[in-house]
Amino acid sequence: MDLNERKKKILQAIIDEYIGTAEPVGSRSISKKQNLGLSSATIRNEMADLEEMGYLIQPHTSAGRIPSDEGYRFYVNSLMQRYKLGMEAISQLQDELIGRVNQLDKIIRHAAIMTSALTDYTTVVTAPSHKSDKIKKIDLVLIGANNVMLIVVTHTVKNQIMNIEIDDETCRVLAELLNKNLIGLGADEINFDMIKRIQSEIESRLSLHPKVLINILHFVYETISSMDETEIYVNNAKSILKYPEYANVEKARGIFNFLEDKESLKKLISESDGNGVNAKIGKENDFEILKDCSLVTVNYSLGSKAGGKIGVIGPKRMNYAKVFASLDTISSEIDKILRYYMGEV
């Protein structure tokens, strides 16, 4: 049985009502609050049909209906009204992101904060992988008596601190030789054997204990290798406590534990495919803990290259229209800002 226009309007009204109240929706509530021009009896009959078709669920015999996963999916695909962010929110977003344009990691972290502020849901953002970025410069800077900061510059800046006792001249020569051998290579092209081949050249210029030198080379390799790791940031995890769906303590604890599991989050986000804004609703998610949640994601670009993903996790009755509009706007703004910064516009 196909959904006729009347059934579509009633399904939309029920889902809109349930998104706002989290209470099962009855026919009388719809007939009073929605300008459908239909009697309670007619709405009740249509609701029974919608339940039979799998779009609604009646949680208790005497209760109204709530949307099923299939109902939400049809709503997102066919019924959801377009939501437009206000100019004030867009202007604030632009100002916040532009203010961090020289620090990519801060742009990405702040995108998570801004997304949570716009949607009031938990936000998960993956930072771009830099495995194929070409190394532009390597520097070693002495900070304090026994600490050296290694700085690796690509499109972004990666730095790590090592506890080791060497002087400024040693730092300078090491940086010179690392630059000579590694500039122009991507992190995915560099292995430890390649870095170790620099050892004899370093030994001809510096009098370093062999163990100290090997430790330094390992440190350089580990720092460059870590550029291949996908960072993931979670913001506003506590927002789930606002929603009655998570009133059960064990359920809330399970969600919190999941949000602390970085590897599971990376798997969850990476499995969200497609262009534009996409939603995985309830059982469409592979993780059992998310069967009562929805995940909405969008890709963002790093100039002309693939960047990462921004995701929103919330109850299945989330305000999809607002979440879709927020993610679409944020990804577009990040793309514009980074294209400008990288000289691609």
PDB file of C-alpha atoms in Angstrom, residues 44-278:
ATOM      1  CA  ARG A  44      -7.383   7.090  14.051  1.00  0.00           C
ATOM      2  CA  ASN A  45      -8.159   4.854  11.065  1.00  0.00           C
ATOM      3  CA  GLU A  46      -5.246   6.275   9.090  1.00  0.00           C
ATOM      4  CA  MET A  47      -2.937   5.779  12.078  1.00  0.00           C
ATOM      5  CA  ALA A  48      -3.978   2.124  12.226  1.00  0.00           C
ATOM      6  CA  ASP A  49      -3.090   1.781   8.532  1.00  0.00           C
ATOM      7  CA  LEU A  50       0.274   3.483   9.106  1.00  0.00           C
ATOM      8  CA  GLU A  51       0.979   1.090  11.965  1.00  0.00           C
ATOM      9  CA  GLU A  52       0.082  -1.893   9.785  1.00  0.00           C
ATOM     10  CA  MET A  53       2.408  -0.560   7.085  1.00  0.00           C
ATOM     11  CA  GLY A  54       5.282  -0.387   9.594  1.00  0.00           C
ATOM     12  CA  TYR A  55       5.628   3.407   9.898  1.00  0.00           C
ATOM     13  CA  LEU A  56       4.175   3.691  13.426  1.00  0.00           C
ATOM     14  CA  ILE A  57       4.392   1.677  16.649  1.00  0.00           C
ATOM     15  CA  GLN A  58       1.894   1.520  19.503  1.00  0.00           C
ATOM     16  CA  PRO A  59       4.099   1.029  22.591  1.00  0.00           C
ATOM     17  CA  HIS A  60       1.136   0.251  24.905  1.00  0.00           C
ATOM     18  CA  THR A  61      -2.431  -0.850  24.158  1.00  0.00           C
ATOM     19  CA  SER A  62      -3.988   2.330  25.528  1.00  0.00           C
ATOM     20  CA  ALA A  63      -1.255   4.670  24.288  1.00  0.00           C
ATOM     21  CA  GLY A  64      -0.924   6.709  21.125  1.00  0.00           C
ATOM     22  CA  ARG A  65       1.640   5.930  18.446  1.00  0.00           C
ATOM     23  CA  ILE A  66       5.310   6.694  18.026  1.00  0.00           C
ATOM     24  CA  PRO A  67       7.368   6.559  14.812  1.00  0.00           C
ATOM     25  CA  SER A  68       9.212   3.366  13.868  1.00  0.00           C
ATOM     26  CA  ASP A  69      12.656   3.442  12.295  1.00  0.00           C
ATOM     27  CA  GLU A  70      10.918   3.080   8.925  1.00  0.00           C
ATOM     28  CA  GLY A  71       8.679   6.016   9.781  1.00  0.00           C
ATOM     29  CA  TYR A  72      11.662   8.229  10.588  1.00  0.00           C
ATOM     30  CA  ARG A  73      13.402   7.107   7.408  1.00  0.00           C
ATOM     31  CA  PHE A  74      10.395   8.060   5.261  1.00  0.00           C
ATOM     32  CA  TYR A  75      10.167  11.359   7.131  1.00  0.00           C
ATOM     33  CA  VAL A  76      13.829  12.208   6.493  1.00  0.00           C
ATOM     34  CA  ASN A  77      13.693  11.151   2.851  1.00  0.00           C
ATOM     35  CA  SER A  78      10.311  12.583   1.857  1.00  0.00           C
ATOM     36  CA  LEU A  79       8.518  14.692   4.485  1.00  0.00           C
ATOM     37  CA  MET A  80      11.088  16.767   6.373  1.00  0.00           C
ATOM     38  CA  GLN A  81      10.617  20.507   5.938  1.00  0.00           C
ATOM     39  CA  ARG A  82      13.584  22.657   4.948  1.00  0.00           C
ATOM     40  CA  TYR A  83      15.176  24.471   7.901  1.00  0.00           C
ATOM     41  CA  LYS A  84      17.161  27.658   7.394  1.00  0.00           C
ATOM     42  CA  LEU A  85      19.701  28.890   9.923  1.00  0.00           C
ATOM     43  CA  GLY A  86      19.409  32.554  10.865  1.00  0.00           C
ATOM     44  CA  MET A  87      21.951  35.027   9.517  1.00  0.00           C
ATOM     45  CA  GLU A  88      23.122  35.826  13.052  1.00  0.00           C
ATOM     46  CA  ALA A  89      24.040  32.170  13.679  1.00  0.00           C
ATOM     47  CA  ILE A  90      25.838  31.929  10.327  1.00  0.00           C
ATOM     48  CA  SER A  91      27.741  35.176  10.938  1.00  0.00           C
ATOM     49  CA  GLN A  92      28.847  34.001  14.390  1.00  0.00           C
ATOM     50  CA  LEU A  93      29.957  30.680  12.918  1.00  0.00           C
ATOM     51  CA  GLN A  94      32.020  32.443  10.250  1.00  0.00           C
ATOM     52  CA  ASP A  95      33.672  34.730  12.812  1.00  0.00           C
ATOM     53  CA  GLU A  96      34.547  31.839  15.121  1.00  0.00           C
ATOM     54  CA  LEU A  97      36.079  29.731  12.339  1.00  0.00           C
ATOM     55  CA  ILE A  98      37.935  32.557  10.579  1.00  0.00           C
ATOM     56  CA  GLY A  99      39.538  33.481  13.906  1.00  0.00           C
ATOM     57  CA  ARG A 100      41.253  30.074  13.929  1.00  0.00           C
ATOM     58  CA  VAL A 101      42.172  29.812  10.254  1.00  0.00           C
ATOM     59  CA  ASN A 102      45.919  29.475  10.930  1.00  0.00           C
ATOM     60  CA  GLN A 103      45.439  26.450  13.177  1.00  0.00           C
ATOM     61  CA  LEU A 104      43.611  23.585  11.499  1.00  0.00           C
ATOM     62  CA  ASP A 105      43.226  21.494  14.633  1.00  0.00           C
ATOM     63  CA  LYS A 106      41.532  24.409  16.399  1.00  0.00           C
ATOM     64  CA  ILE A 107      39.148  24.931  13.464  1.00  0.00           C
ATOM     65  CA  ILE A 108      38.109  21.275  13.639  1.00  0.00           C
ATOM     66  CA  ARG A 109      37.746  21.263  17.418  1.00  0.00           C
ATOM     67  CA  HIS A 110      35.726  24.460  17.295  1.00  0.00           C
ATOM     68  CA  ALA A 111      33.518  23.058  14.547  1.00  0.00           C
ATOM     69  CA  ALA A 112      32.489  20.376  17.056  1.00  0.00           C
ATOM     70  CA  ILE A 113      31.686  23.000  19.684  1.00  0.00           C
ATOM     71  CA  MET A 114      29.695  25.139  17.230  1.00  0.00           C
ATOM     72  CA  THR A 115      27.749  22.124  15.942  1.00  0.00           C
ATOM     73  CA  SER A 116      26.766  21.172  19.484  1.00  0.00           C
ATOM     74  CA  ALA A 117      25.739  24.762  20.201  1.00  0.00           C
ATOM     75  CA  LEU A 118      23.540  24.863  17.080  1.00  0.00           C
ATOM     76  CA  THR A 119      21.899  21.448  17.526  1.00  0.00           C
ATOM     77  CA  ASP A 120      22.106  20.787  21.300  1.00  0.00           C
ATOM     78  CA  TYR A 121      23.227  17.214  20.622  1.00  0.00           C
ATOM     79  CA  THR A 122      26.482  15.304  21.056  1.00  0.00           C
ATOM     80  CA  THR A 123      28.940  16.033  18.256  1.00  0.00           C
ATOM     81  CA  VAL A 124      31.727  13.813  16.928  1.00  0.00           C
ATOM     82  CA  VAL A 125      34.317  15.252  14.527  1.00  0.00           C
ATOM     83  CA  THR A 126      37.179  13.451  12.821  1.00  0.00           C
ATOM     84  CA  ALA A 127      40.258  15.470  11.939  1.00  0.00           C
ATOM     85  CA  PRO A 128      41.762  14.919   8.486  1.00  0.00           C
ATOM     86  CA  SER A 129      44.456  12.289   8.043  1.00  0.00           C
ATOM     87  CA  HIS A 130      47.771  13.811   6.952  1.00  0.00           C
ATOM     88  CA  LYS A 131      49.393  10.609   5.730  1.00  0.00           C
ATOM     89  CA  SER A 132      49.803  11.852   2.157  1.00  0.00           C
ATOM     90  CA  ASP A 133      50.667  15.477   3.018  1.00  0.00           C
ATOM     91  CA  LYS A 134      54.126  16.418   1.818  1.00  0.00           C
ATOM     92  CA  ILE A 135      56.607  17.473   4.489  1.00  0.00           C
ATOM     93  CA  LYS A 136      57.555  21.125   4.031  1.00  0.00           C
ATOM     94  CA  LYS A 137      59.877  21.605   6.979  1.00  0.00           C
ATOM     95  CA  ILE A 138      61.236  19.848  10.048  1.00  0.00           C
ATOM     96  CA  ASP A 139      62.632  21.703  13.024  1.00  0.00           C
ATOM     97  CA  LEU A 140      64.097  20.755  16.392  1.00  0.00           C
ATOM     98  CA  VAL A 141      63.861  23.358  19.151  1.00  0.00           C
ATOM     99  CA  LEU A 142      65.514  23.132  22.552  1.00  0.00           C
ATOM    100  CA  ILE A 143      63.017  24.026  25.291  1.00  0.00           C
ATOM    101  CA  GLY A 144      64.422  23.997  28.775  1.00  0.00           C
ATOM    102  CA  ALA A 145      67.419  21.941  29.907  1.00  0.00           C
ATOM    103  CA  ASN A 146      66.466  18.448  28.745  1.00  0.00           C
ATOM    104  CA  ASN A 147      63.483  18.833  26.408  1.00  0.00           C
ATOM    105  CA  VAL A 148      63.450  19.053  22.618  1.00  0.00           C
ATOM    106  CA  MET A 149      60.396  19.887  20.538  1.00  0.00           C
ATOM    107  CA  LEU A 150      60.184  18.255  17.106  1.00  0.00           C
ATOM    108  CA  ILE A 151      58.061  20.302  14.676  1.00  0.00           C
ATOM    109  CA  VAL A 152      56.871  18.747  11.408  1.00  0.00           C
ATOM    110  CA  VAL A 153      55.192  21.159   8.987  1.00  0.00           C
ATOM    111  CA  THR A 154      52.886  19.991   6.169  1.00  0.00           C
ATOM    112  CA  HIS A 155      49.530  21.696   5.486  1.00  0.00           C
ATOM    113  CA  THR A 156      49.300  21.675   9.255  1.00  0.00           C
ATOM    114  CA  VAL A 157      51.813  21.542  12.107  1.00  0.00           C
ATOM    115  CA  LYS A 158      52.581  18.479  14.209  1.00  0.00           C
ATOM    116  CA  ASN A 159      54.787  18.801  17.274  1.00  0.00           C
ATOM    117  CA  GLN A 160      55.993  16.436  19.974  1.00  0.00           C
ATOM    118  CA  ILE A 161      58.342  16.879  22.918  1.00  0.00           C
ATOM    119  CA  MET A 162      61.119  14.467  23.782  1.00  0.00           C
ATOM    120  CA  ASN A 163      63.063  14.346  26.999  1.00  0.00           C
ATOM    121  CA  ILE A 164      66.716  14.218  25.924  1.00  0.00           C
ATOM    122  CA  GLU A 165      69.943  16.101  26.711  1.00  0.00           C
ATOM    123  CA  ILE A 166      71.358  17.692  23.542  1.00  0.00           C
ATOM    124  CA  ASP A 167      72.477  21.236  22.679  1.00  0.00           C
ATOM    125  CA  ASP A 168      71.290  23.872  20.163  1.00  0.00           C
ATOM    126  CA  GLU A 169      73.981  23.001  17.591  1.00  0.00           C
ATOM    127  CA  THR A 170      72.969  19.335  17.624  1.00  0.00           C
ATOM    128  CA  CYS A 171      69.327  20.357  17.105  1.00  0.00           C
ATOM    129  CA  ARG A 172      70.345  22.546  14.165  1.00  0.00           C
ATOM    130  CA  VAL A 173      72.396  19.852  12.415  1.00  0.00           C
ATOM    131  CA  LEU A 174      69.772  17.162  12.990  1.00  0.00           C
ATOM    132  CA  ALA A 175      67.065  19.429  11.538  1.00  0.00           C
ATOM    133  CA  GLU A 176      69.271  20.253   8.541  1.00  0.00           C
ATOM    134  CA  LEU A 177      69.862  16.578   7.706  1.00  0.00           C
ATOM    135  CA  LEU A 178      66.247  15.544   8.298  1.00  0.00           C
ATOM    136  CA  ASN A 179      65.078  18.323   5.987  1.00  0.00           C
ATOM    137  CA  LYS A 180      67.635  17.341   3.347  1.00  0.00           C
ATOM    138  CA  ASN A 181      66.365  13.736   3.276  1.00  0.00           C
ATOM    139  CA  LEU A 182      62.643  13.982   4.043  1.00  0.00           C
ATOM    140  CA  ILE A 183      61.245  17.241   2.596  1.00  0.00           C
ATOM    141  CA  GLY A 184      58.780  16.544  -0.199  1.00  0.00           C
ATOM    142  CA  LEU A 185      57.827  13.086   1.082  1.00  0.00           C
ATOM    143  CA  GLY A 186      54.450  12.161   2.543  1.00  0.00           C
ATOM    144  CA  ALA A 187      54.104  10.489   5.933  1.00  0.00           C
ATOM    145  CA  ASP A 188      52.865   7.358   4.152  1.00  0.00           C
ATOM    146  CA  GLU A 189      56.115   7.195   2.143  1.00  0.00           C
ATOM    147  CA  ILE A 190      58.429   7.234   5.176  1.00  0.00           C
ATOM    148  CA  ASN A 191      59.412   4.110   7.092  1.00  0.00           C
ATOM    149  CA  PHE A 192      61.970   3.605   9.831  1.00  0.00           C
ATOM    150  CA  ASP A 193      64.534   2.022   7.490  1.00  0.00           C
ATOM    151  CA  MET A 194      64.497   5.225   5.427  1.00  0.00           C
ATOM    152  CA  ILE A 195      65.103   7.369   8.510  1.00  0.00           C
ATOM    153  CA  LYS A 196      67.769   4.968   9.791  1.00  0.00           C
ATOM    154  CA  ARG A 197      69.696   5.429   6.519  1.00  0.00           C
ATOM    155  CA  ILE A 198      70.344   9.016   7.637  1.00  0.00           C
ATOM    156  CA  GLN A 199      72.214   7.639  10.667  1.00  0.00           C
ATOM    157  CA  SER A 200      75.650   7.435   9.031  1.00  0.00           C
ATOM    158  CA  GLU A 201      75.324  10.970   7.658  1.00  0.00           C
ATOM    159  CA  ILE A 202      74.436  12.246  11.122  1.00  0.00           C
ATOM    160  CA  GLU A 203      77.328  10.335  12.728  1.00  0.00           C
ATOM    161  CA  SER A 204      79.765  11.997  10.312  1.00  0.00           C
ATOM    162  CA  ARG A 205      78.609  15.429  11.532  1.00  0.00           C
ATOM    163  CA  LEU A 206      77.853  14.856  15.211  1.00  0.00           C
ATOM    164  CA  SER A 207      79.404  13.011  18.129  1.00  0.00           C
ATOM    165  CA  LEU A 208      76.303  11.430  19.617  1.00  0.00           C
ATOM    166  CA  HIS A 209      76.137   8.228  21.652  1.00  0.00           C
ATOM    167  CA  PRO A 210      74.639   5.541  19.331  1.00  0.00           C
ATOM    168  CA  LYS A 211      71.785   4.831  21.767  1.00  0.00           C
ATOM    169  CA  VAL A 212      70.899   8.541  21.970  1.00  0.00           C
ATOM    170  CA  LEU A 213      70.897   8.810  18.174  1.00  0.00           C
ATOM    171  CA  ILE A 214      68.665   5.747  17.730  1.00  0.00           C
ATOM    172  CA  ASN A 215      66.247   7.159  20.329  1.00  0.00           C
ATOM    173  CA  ILE A 216      66.083  10.437  18.404  1.00  0.00           C
ATOM    174  CA  LEU A 217      65.464   8.661  15.090  1.00  0.00           C
ATOM    175  CA  HIS A 218      62.712   6.538  16.649  1.00  0.00           C
ATOM    176  CA  PHE A 219      61.159   9.724  18.019  1.00  0.00           C
ATOM    177  CA  VAL A 220      61.222  11.350  14.573  1.00  0.00           C
ATOM    178  CA  TYR A 221      59.669   8.272  12.952  1.00  0.00           C
ATOM    179  CA  GLU A 222      56.920   7.918  15.569  1.00  0.00           C
ATOM    180  CA  THR A 223      56.009  11.595  15.252  1.00  0.00           C
ATOM    181  CA  ILE A 224      55.743  11.403  11.459  1.00  0.00           C
ATOM    182  CA  SER A 225      53.862   8.080  11.633  1.00  0.00           C
ATOM    183  CA  SER A 226      51.304   9.567  14.027  1.00  0.00           C
ATOM    184  CA  MET A 227      50.256  11.955  11.241  1.00  0.00           C
ATOM    185  CA  ASP A 228      48.522   8.925   9.704  1.00  0.00           C
ATOM    186  CA  GLU A 229      46.249   8.566  12.735  1.00  0.00           C
ATOM    187  CA  THR A 230      42.749   9.984  12.620  1.00  0.00           C
ATOM    188  CA  GLU A 231      42.041  12.206  15.598  1.00  0.00           C
ATOM    189  CA  ILE A 232      38.477  12.255  16.841  1.00  0.00           C
ATOM    190  CA  TYR A 233      36.859  14.873  19.059  1.00  0.00           C
ATOM    191  CA  VAL A 234      33.647  14.488  21.070  1.00  0.00           C
ATOM    192  CA  ASN A 235      31.742  17.494  22.348  1.00  0.00           C
ATOM    193  CA  ASN A 236      28.680  17.880  24.584  1.00  0.00           C
ATOM    194  CA  ALA A 237      28.362  14.190  25.513  1.00  0.00           C
ATOM    195  CA  LYS A 238      26.379  15.193  28.605  1.00  0.00           C
ATOM    196  CA  SER A 239      23.546  16.458  26.390  1.00  0.00           C
ATOM    197  CA  ILE A 240      22.100  12.943  26.252  1.00  0.00           C
ATOM    198  CA  LEU A 241      20.989  13.350  29.873  1.00  0.00           C
ATOM    199  CA  LYS A 242      18.485  16.014  28.767  1.00  0.00           C
ATOM    200  CA  TYR A 243      16.406  13.508  26.855  1.00  0.00           C
ATOM    201  CA  PRO A 244      13.938  11.069  28.468  1.00  0.00           C
ATOM    202  CA  GLU A 245      15.158   8.294  26.161  1.00  0.00           C
ATOM    203  CA  TYR A 246      18.294   8.130  28.328  1.00  0.00           C
ATOM    204  CA  ALA A 247      16.650   8.451  31.741  1.00  0.00           C
ATOM    205  CA  ASN A 248      17.616   4.852  32.496  1.00  0.00           C
ATOM    206  CA  VAL A 249      20.977   4.991  34.305  1.00  0.00           C
ATOM    207  CA  GLU A 250      22.363   1.817  32.710  1.00  0.00           C
ATOM    208  CA  LYS A 251      21.385   2.990  29.254  1.00  0.00           C
ATOM    209  CA  ALA A 252      23.002   6.386  29.799  1.00  0.00           C
ATOM    210  CA  ARG A 253      26.155   4.735  31.152  1.00  0.00           C
ATOM    211  CA  GLY A 254      26.329   2.516  28.075  1.00  0.00           C
ATOM    212  CA  ILE A 255      26.126   5.531  25.752  1.00  0.00           C
ATOM    213  CA  PHE A 256      28.810   7.395  27.750  1.00  0.00           C
ATOM    214  CA  ASN A 257      31.120   4.365  27.597  1.00  0.00           C
ATOM    215  CA  PHE A 258      30.585   4.148  23.846  1.00  0.00           C
ATOM    216  CA  LEU A 259      31.423   7.841  23.393  1.00  0.00           C
ATOM    217  CA  GLU A 260      34.706   7.273  25.251  1.00  0.00           C
ATOM    218  CA  ASP A 261      35.685   4.404  22.929  1.00  0.00           C
ATOM    219  CA  LYS A 262      37.626   6.243  20.206  1.00  0.00           C
ATOM    220  CA  GLU A 263      38.097   3.189  17.986  1.00  0.00           C
ATOM    221  CA  SER A 264      34.369   2.389  17.947  1.00  0.00           C
ATOM    222  CA  LEU A 265      33.573   6.034  17.199  1.00  0.00           C
ATOM    223  CA  LYS A 266      36.046   6.061  14.298  1.00  0.00           C
ATOM    224  CA  LYS A 267      34.439   2.894  12.913  1.00  0.00           C
ATOM    225  CA  LEU A 268      30.964   4.374  13.333  1.00  0.00           C
ATOM    226  CA  ILE A 269      31.842   7.625  11.582  1.00  0.00           C
ATOM    227  CA  SER A 270      33.909   6.012   8.808  1.00  0.00           C
ATOM    228  CA  GLU A 271      30.992   3.755   7.854  1.00  0.00           C
ATOM    229  CA  SER A 272      28.802   6.783   7.125  1.00  0.00           C
ATOM    230  CA  ASP A 273      29.107   7.092   3.370  1.00  0.00           C
ATOM    231  CA  GLY A 274      27.563   9.275   0.694  1.00  0.00           C
ATOM    232  CA  ASN A 275      27.701  12.877  -0.409  1.00  0.00           C
ATOM    233  CA  GLY A 276      25.975  15.666   1.445  1.00  0.00           C
ATOM    234  CA  VAL A 277      24.269  15.160   4.801  1.00  0.00           C
ATOM    235  CA  ASN A 278      23.309  11.569   5.637  1.00  0.00           C
TER     236      ASN A 278
END
